[in-house]
PDB file of C-alpha atoms in Angstrom:
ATOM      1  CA  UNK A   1      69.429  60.345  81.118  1.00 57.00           C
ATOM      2  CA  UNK A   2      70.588  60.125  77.732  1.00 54.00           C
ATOM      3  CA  UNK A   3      73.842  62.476  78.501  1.00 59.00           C
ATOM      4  CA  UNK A   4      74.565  60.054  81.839  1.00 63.00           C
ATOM      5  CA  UNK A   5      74.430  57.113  79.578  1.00 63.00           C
ATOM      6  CA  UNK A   6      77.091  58.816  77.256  1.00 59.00           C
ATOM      7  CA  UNK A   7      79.042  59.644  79.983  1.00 59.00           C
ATOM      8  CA  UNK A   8      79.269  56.293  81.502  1.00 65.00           C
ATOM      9  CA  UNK A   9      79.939  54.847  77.997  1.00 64.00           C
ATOM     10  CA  UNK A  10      83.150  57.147  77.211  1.00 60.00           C
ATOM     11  CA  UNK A  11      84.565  55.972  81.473  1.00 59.00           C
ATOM     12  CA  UNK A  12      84.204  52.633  79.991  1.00 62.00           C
ATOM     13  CA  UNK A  13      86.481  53.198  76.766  1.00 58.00           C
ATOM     14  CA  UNK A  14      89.270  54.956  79.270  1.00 57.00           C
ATOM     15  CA  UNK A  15      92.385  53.133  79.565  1.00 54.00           C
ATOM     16  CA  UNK A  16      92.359  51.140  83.088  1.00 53.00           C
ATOM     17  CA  UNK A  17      95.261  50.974  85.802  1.00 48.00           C
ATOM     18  CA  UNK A  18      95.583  54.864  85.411  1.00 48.00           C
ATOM     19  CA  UNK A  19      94.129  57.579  88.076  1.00 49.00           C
ATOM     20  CA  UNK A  20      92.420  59.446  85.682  1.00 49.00           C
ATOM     21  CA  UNK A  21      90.635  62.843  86.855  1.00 50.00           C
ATOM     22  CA  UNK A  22      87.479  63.867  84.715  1.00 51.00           C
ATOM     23  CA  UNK A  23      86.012  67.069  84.279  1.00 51.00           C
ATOM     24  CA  UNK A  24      82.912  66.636  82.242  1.00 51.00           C
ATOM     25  CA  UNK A  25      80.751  69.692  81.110  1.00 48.00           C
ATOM     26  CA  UNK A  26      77.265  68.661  79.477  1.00 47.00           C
ATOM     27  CA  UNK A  27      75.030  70.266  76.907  1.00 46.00           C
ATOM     28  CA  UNK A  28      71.759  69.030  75.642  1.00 45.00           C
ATOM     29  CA  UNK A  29      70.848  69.847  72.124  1.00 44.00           C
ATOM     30  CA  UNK A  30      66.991  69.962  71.151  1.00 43.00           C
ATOM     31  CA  UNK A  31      65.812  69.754  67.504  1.00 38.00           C
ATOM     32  CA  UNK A  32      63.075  71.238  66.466  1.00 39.00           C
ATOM     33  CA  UNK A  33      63.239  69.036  62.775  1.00 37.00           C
ATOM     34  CA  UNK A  34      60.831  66.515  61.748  1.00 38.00           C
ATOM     35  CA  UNK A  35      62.986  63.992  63.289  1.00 40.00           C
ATOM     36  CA  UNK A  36      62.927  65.696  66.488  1.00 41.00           C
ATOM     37  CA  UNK A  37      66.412  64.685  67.133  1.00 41.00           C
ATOM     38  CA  UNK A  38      67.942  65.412  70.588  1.00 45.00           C
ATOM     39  CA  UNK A  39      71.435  65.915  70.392  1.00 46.00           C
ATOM     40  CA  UNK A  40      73.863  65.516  73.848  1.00 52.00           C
ATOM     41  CA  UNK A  41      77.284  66.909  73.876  1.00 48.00           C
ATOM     42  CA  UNK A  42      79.745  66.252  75.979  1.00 49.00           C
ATOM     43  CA  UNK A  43      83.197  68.168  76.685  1.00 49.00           C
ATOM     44  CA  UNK A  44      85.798  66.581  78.971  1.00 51.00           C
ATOM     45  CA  UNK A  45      89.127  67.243  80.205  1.00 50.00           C
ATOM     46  CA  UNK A  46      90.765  63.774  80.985  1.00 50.00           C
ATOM     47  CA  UNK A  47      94.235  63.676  83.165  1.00 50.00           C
ATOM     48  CA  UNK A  48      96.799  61.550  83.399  1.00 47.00           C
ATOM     49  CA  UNK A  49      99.978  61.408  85.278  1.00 44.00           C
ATOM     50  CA  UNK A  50     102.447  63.397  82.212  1.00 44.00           C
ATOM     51  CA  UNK A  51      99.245  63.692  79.920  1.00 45.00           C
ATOM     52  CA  UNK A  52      96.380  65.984  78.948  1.00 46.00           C
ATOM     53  CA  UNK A  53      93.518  64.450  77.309  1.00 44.00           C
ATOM     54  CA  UNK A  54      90.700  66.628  75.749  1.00 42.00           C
ATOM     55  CA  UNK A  55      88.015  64.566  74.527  1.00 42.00           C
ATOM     56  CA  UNK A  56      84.611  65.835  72.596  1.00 39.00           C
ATOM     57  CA  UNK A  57      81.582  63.143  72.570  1.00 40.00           C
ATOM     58  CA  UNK A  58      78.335  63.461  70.861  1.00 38.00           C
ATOM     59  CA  UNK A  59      75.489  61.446  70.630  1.00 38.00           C
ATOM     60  CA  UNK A  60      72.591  61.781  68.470  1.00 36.00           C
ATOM     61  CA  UNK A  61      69.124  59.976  70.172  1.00 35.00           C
ATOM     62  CA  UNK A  62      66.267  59.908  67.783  1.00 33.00           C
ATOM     63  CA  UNK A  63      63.093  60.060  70.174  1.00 35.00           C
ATOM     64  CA  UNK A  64      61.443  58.357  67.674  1.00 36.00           C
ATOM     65  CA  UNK A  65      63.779  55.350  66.879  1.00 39.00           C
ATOM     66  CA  UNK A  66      66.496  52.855  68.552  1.00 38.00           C
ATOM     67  CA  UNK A  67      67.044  53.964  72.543  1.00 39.00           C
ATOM     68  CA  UNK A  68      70.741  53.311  71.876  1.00 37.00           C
ATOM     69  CA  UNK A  69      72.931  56.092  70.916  1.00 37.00           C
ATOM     70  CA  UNK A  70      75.117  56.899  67.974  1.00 35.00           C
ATOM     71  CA  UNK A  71      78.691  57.720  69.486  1.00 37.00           C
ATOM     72  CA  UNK A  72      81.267  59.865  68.000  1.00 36.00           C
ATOM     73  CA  UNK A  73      84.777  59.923  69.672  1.00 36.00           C
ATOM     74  CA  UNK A  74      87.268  62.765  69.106  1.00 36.00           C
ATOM     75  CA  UNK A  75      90.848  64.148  71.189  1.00 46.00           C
ATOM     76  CA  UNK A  76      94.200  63.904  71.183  1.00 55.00           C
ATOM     77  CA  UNK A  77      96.862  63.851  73.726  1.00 70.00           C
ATOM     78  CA  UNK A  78      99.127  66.541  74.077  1.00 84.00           C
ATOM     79  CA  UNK A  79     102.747  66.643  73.454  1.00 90.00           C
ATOM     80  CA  UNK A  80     104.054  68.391  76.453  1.00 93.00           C
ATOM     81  CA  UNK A  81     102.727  68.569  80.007  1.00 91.00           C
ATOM     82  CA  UNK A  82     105.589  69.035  82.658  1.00 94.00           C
ATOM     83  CA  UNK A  83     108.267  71.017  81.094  1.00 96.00           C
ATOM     84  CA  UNK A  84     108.910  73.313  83.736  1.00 96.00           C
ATOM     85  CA  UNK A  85     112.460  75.356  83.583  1.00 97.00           C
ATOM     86  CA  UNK A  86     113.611  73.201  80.584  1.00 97.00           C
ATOM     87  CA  UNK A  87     115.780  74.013  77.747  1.00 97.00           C
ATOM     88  CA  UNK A  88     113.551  73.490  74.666  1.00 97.00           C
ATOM     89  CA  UNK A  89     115.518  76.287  72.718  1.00 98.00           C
ATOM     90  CA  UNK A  90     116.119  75.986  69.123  1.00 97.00           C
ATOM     91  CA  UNK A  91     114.161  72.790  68.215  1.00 97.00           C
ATOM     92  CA  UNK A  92     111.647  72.609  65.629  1.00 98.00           C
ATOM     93  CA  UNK A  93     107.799  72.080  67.241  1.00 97.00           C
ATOM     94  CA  UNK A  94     105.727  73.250  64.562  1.00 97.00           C
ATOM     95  CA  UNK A  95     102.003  72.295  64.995  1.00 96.00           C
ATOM     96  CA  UNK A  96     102.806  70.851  68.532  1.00 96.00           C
ATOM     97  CA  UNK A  97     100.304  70.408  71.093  1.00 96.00           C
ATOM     98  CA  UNK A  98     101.447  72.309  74.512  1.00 96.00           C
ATOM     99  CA  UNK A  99      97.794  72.785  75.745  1.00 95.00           C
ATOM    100  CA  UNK A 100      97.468  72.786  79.351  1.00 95.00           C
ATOM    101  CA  UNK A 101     101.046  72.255  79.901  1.00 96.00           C
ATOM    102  CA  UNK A 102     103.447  73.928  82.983  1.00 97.00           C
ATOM    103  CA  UNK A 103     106.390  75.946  80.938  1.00 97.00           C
ATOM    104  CA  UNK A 104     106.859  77.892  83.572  1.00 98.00           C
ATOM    105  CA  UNK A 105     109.848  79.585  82.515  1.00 98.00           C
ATOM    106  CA  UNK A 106     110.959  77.287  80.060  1.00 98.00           C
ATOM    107  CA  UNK A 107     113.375  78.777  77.268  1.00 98.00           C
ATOM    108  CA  UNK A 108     111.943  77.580  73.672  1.00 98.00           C
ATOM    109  CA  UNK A 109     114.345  81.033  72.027  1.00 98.00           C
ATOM    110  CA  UNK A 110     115.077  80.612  68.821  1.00 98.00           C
ATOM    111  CA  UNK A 111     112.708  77.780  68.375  1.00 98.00           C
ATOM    112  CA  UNK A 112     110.147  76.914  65.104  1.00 98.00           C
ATOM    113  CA  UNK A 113     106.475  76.948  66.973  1.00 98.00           C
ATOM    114  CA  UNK A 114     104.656  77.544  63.502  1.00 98.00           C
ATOM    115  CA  UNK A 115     100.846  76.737  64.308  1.00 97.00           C
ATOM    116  CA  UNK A 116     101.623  75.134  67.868  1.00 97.00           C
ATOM    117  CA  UNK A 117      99.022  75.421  70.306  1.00 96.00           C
ATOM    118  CA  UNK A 118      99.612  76.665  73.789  1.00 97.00           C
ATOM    119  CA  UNK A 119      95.722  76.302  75.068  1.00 95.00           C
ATOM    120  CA  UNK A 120      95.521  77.051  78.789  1.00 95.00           C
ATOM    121  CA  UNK A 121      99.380  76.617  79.331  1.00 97.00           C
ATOM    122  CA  UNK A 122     101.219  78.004  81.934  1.00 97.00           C
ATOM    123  CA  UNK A 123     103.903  80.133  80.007  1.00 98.00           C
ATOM    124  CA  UNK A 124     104.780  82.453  82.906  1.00 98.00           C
ATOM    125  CA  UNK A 125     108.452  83.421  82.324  1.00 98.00           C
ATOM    126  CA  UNK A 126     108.985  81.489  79.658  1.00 98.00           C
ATOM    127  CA  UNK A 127     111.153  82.603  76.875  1.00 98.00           C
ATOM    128  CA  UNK A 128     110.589  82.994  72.961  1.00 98.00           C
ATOM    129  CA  UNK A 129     113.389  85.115  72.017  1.00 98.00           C
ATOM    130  CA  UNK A 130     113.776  84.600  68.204  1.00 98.00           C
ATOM    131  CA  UNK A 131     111.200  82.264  67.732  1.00 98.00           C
ATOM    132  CA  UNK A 132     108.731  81.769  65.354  1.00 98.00           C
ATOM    133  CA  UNK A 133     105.028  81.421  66.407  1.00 98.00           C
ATOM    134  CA  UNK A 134     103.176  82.094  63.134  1.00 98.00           C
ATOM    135  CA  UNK A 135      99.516  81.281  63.402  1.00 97.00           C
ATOM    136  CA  UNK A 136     100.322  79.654  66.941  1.00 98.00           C
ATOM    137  CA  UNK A 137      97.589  79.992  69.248  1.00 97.00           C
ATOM    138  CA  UNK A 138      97.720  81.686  72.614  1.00 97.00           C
ATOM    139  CA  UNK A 139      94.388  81.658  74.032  1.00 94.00           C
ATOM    140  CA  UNK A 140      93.337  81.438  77.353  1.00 95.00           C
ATOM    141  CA  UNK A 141      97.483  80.852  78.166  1.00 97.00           C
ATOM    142  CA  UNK A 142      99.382  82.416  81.233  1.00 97.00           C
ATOM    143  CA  UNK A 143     101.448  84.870  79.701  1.00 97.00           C
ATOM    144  CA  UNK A 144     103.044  86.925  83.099  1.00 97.00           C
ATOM    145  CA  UNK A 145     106.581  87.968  82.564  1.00 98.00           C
ATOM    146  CA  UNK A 146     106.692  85.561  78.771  1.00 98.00           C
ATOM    147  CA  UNK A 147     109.669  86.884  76.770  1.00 98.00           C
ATOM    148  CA  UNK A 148     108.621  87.884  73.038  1.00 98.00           C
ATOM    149  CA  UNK A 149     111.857  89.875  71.980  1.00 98.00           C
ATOM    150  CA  UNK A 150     112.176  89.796  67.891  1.00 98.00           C
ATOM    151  CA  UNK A 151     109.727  86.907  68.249  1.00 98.00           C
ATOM    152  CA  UNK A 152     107.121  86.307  65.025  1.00 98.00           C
ATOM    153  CA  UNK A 153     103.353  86.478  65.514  1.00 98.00           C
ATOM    154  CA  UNK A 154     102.148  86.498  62.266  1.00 98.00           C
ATOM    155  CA  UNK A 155      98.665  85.384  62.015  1.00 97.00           C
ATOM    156  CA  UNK A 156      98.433  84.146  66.210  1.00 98.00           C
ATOM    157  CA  UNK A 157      95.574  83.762  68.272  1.00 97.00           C
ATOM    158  CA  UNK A 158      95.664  85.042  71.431  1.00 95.00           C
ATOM    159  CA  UNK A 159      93.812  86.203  74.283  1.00 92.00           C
ATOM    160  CA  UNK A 160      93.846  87.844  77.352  1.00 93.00           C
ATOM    161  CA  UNK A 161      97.300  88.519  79.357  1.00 94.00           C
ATOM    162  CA  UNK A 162      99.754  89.815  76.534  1.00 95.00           C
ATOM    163  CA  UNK A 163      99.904  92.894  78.127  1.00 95.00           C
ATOM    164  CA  UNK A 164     102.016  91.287  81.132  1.00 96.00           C
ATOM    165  CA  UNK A 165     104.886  90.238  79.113  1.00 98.00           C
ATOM    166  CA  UNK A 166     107.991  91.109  79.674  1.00 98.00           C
ATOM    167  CA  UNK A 167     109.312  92.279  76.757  1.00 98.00           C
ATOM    168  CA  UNK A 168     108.511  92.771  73.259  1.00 98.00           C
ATOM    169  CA  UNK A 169     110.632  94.805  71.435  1.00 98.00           C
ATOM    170  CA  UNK A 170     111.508  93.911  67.839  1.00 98.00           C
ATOM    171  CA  UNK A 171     108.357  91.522  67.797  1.00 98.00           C
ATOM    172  CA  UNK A 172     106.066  91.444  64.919  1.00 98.00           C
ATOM    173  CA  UNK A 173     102.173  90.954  65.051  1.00 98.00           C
ATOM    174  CA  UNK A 174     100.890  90.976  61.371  1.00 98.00           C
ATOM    175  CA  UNK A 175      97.818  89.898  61.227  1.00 97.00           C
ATOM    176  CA  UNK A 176      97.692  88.766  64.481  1.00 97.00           C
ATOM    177  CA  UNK A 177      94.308  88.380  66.550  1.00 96.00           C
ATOM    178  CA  UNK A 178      94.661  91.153  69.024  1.00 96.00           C
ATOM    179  CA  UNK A 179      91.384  92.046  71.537  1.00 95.00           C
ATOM    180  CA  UNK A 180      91.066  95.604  71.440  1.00 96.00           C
ATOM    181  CA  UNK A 181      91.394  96.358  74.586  1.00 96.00           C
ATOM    182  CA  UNK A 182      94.857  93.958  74.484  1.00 97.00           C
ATOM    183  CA  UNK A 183      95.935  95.895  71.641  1.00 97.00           C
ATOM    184  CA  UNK A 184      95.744  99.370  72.872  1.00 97.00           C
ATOM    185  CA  UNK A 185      97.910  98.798  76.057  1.00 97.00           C
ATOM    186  CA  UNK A 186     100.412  96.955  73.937  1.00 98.00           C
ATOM    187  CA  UNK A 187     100.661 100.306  72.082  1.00 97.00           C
ATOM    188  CA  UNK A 188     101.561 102.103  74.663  1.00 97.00           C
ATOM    189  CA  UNK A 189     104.121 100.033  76.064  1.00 97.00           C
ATOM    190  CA  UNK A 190     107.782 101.768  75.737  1.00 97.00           C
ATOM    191  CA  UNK A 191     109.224  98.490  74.231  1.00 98.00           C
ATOM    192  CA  UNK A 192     106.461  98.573  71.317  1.00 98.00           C
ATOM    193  CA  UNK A 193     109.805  99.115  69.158  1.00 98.00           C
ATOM    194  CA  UNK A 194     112.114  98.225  66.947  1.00 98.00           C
ATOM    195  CA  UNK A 195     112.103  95.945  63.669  1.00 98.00           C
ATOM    196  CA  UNK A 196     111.404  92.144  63.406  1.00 98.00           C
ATOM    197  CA  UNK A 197     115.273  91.347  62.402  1.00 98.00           C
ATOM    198  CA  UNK A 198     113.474  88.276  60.382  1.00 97.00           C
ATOM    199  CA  UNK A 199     110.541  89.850  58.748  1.00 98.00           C
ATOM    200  CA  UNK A 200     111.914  93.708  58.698  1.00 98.00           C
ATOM    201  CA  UNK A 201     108.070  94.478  59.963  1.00 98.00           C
ATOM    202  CA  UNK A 202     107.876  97.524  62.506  1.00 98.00           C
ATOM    203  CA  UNK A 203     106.292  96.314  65.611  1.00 98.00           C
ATOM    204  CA  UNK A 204     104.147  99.748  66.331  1.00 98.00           C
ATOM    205  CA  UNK A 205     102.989  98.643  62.510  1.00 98.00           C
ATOM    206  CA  UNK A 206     102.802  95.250  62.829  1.00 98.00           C
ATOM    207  CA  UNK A 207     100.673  96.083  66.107  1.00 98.00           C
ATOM    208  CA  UNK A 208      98.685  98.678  63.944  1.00 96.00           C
ATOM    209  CA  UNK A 209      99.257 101.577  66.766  1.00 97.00           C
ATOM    210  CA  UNK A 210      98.812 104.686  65.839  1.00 93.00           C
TER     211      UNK A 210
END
């Protein structure tokens, strides 16, 4: 009850005269503390037409004190959503937001993505010659046929899916966060060669193959 009432609080807040779709995912919290607090959690993806919206609620309900809630509002809207096939090469988007955004073979070569964050995005064919994605994070993206030639990966987060790009010669990982499993077929790729013409690393080093 106390999660619906959240819930119907944060539909409220939304924006009207827009066809929003909600996914909400719900977790219930119980304390064992003197207080016996029960905390309710809510995650939701919110979408717009040309907008992502990720939005975390929580509410605090003390079973002992006032029936209203305590409501804490967090999220941020994305910077990109439909760039599709565009030419995005060479600009500077450092610490952007491209979660959950179609770049389906969009060409950001050459570009500054230092700390950008590519959550769930579509990056299938999309090209990164050049660029430099220090500490950018990867995870949970759609990476099929992505270009990484002499790109920069120092310090990423990724996921699952690496292993499908395209190419990746001349690429350098450095303290990247590899799975495993990720890592090893990387290594035995044929175009796990060549030096980072930016940071001289090796990328069989960089990659830590054997």
């Amino acid at each position: 009850r106390a999660c619906l009432l959240l819930f119907l609080t944060l539909l409220a807040l939304l924006p009207a005269g827009l066809a929003w779709s909600v996914s909400p995912t719900f977790q219930l919290h119980l304390s064992r503390s003197p207080a016996r607090a029960t905390t309710c959690e809510i995650q939701m993806e919110l979408k717009a037409p040309g907008q992502l919206v990720a939005s975390t609620l929580a509410a605090v309900f003390l079973l002992s004190g006032s029936p209203l809630p305590t409501l804490a509002v967090s999220g941020g809207v994305a910077d990109f959503g439909e760039i599709a096939g565009q030419d995005m090469s060479g600009g500077d988007y450092s610490k952007k937001d491209f979660s959950g955004a179609n770049a389906k073979g969009t060409n950001l070569a050459k570009s500054k993505l230092k700390g950008a964050r590519f959550f769930k995005a579509d990056l299938t064919g999309a090209d990164f010659t050049g660029s430099d994605l220090t500490a950018a994070s990867l995870e949970n993206a759609k990476l099929d046929g992505v270009v990484l030639t002499n790109a920069v990966l120092k310090g990423a987060y990724t996921g699952t899916g690496l292993e499908r790009a395209k190419d990746i010669s001349g690429s350098d990982w450095t303290d990247a966060q590899l799975r495993p499993d990720v890592q090893v077929k990387l290594c035995k790729r044929s175009d796990a060669t060549g030096t980072n013409p930016k940071t001289q690393a090796d990328t069989r080093e960089s990659l830590g193959c054997p």
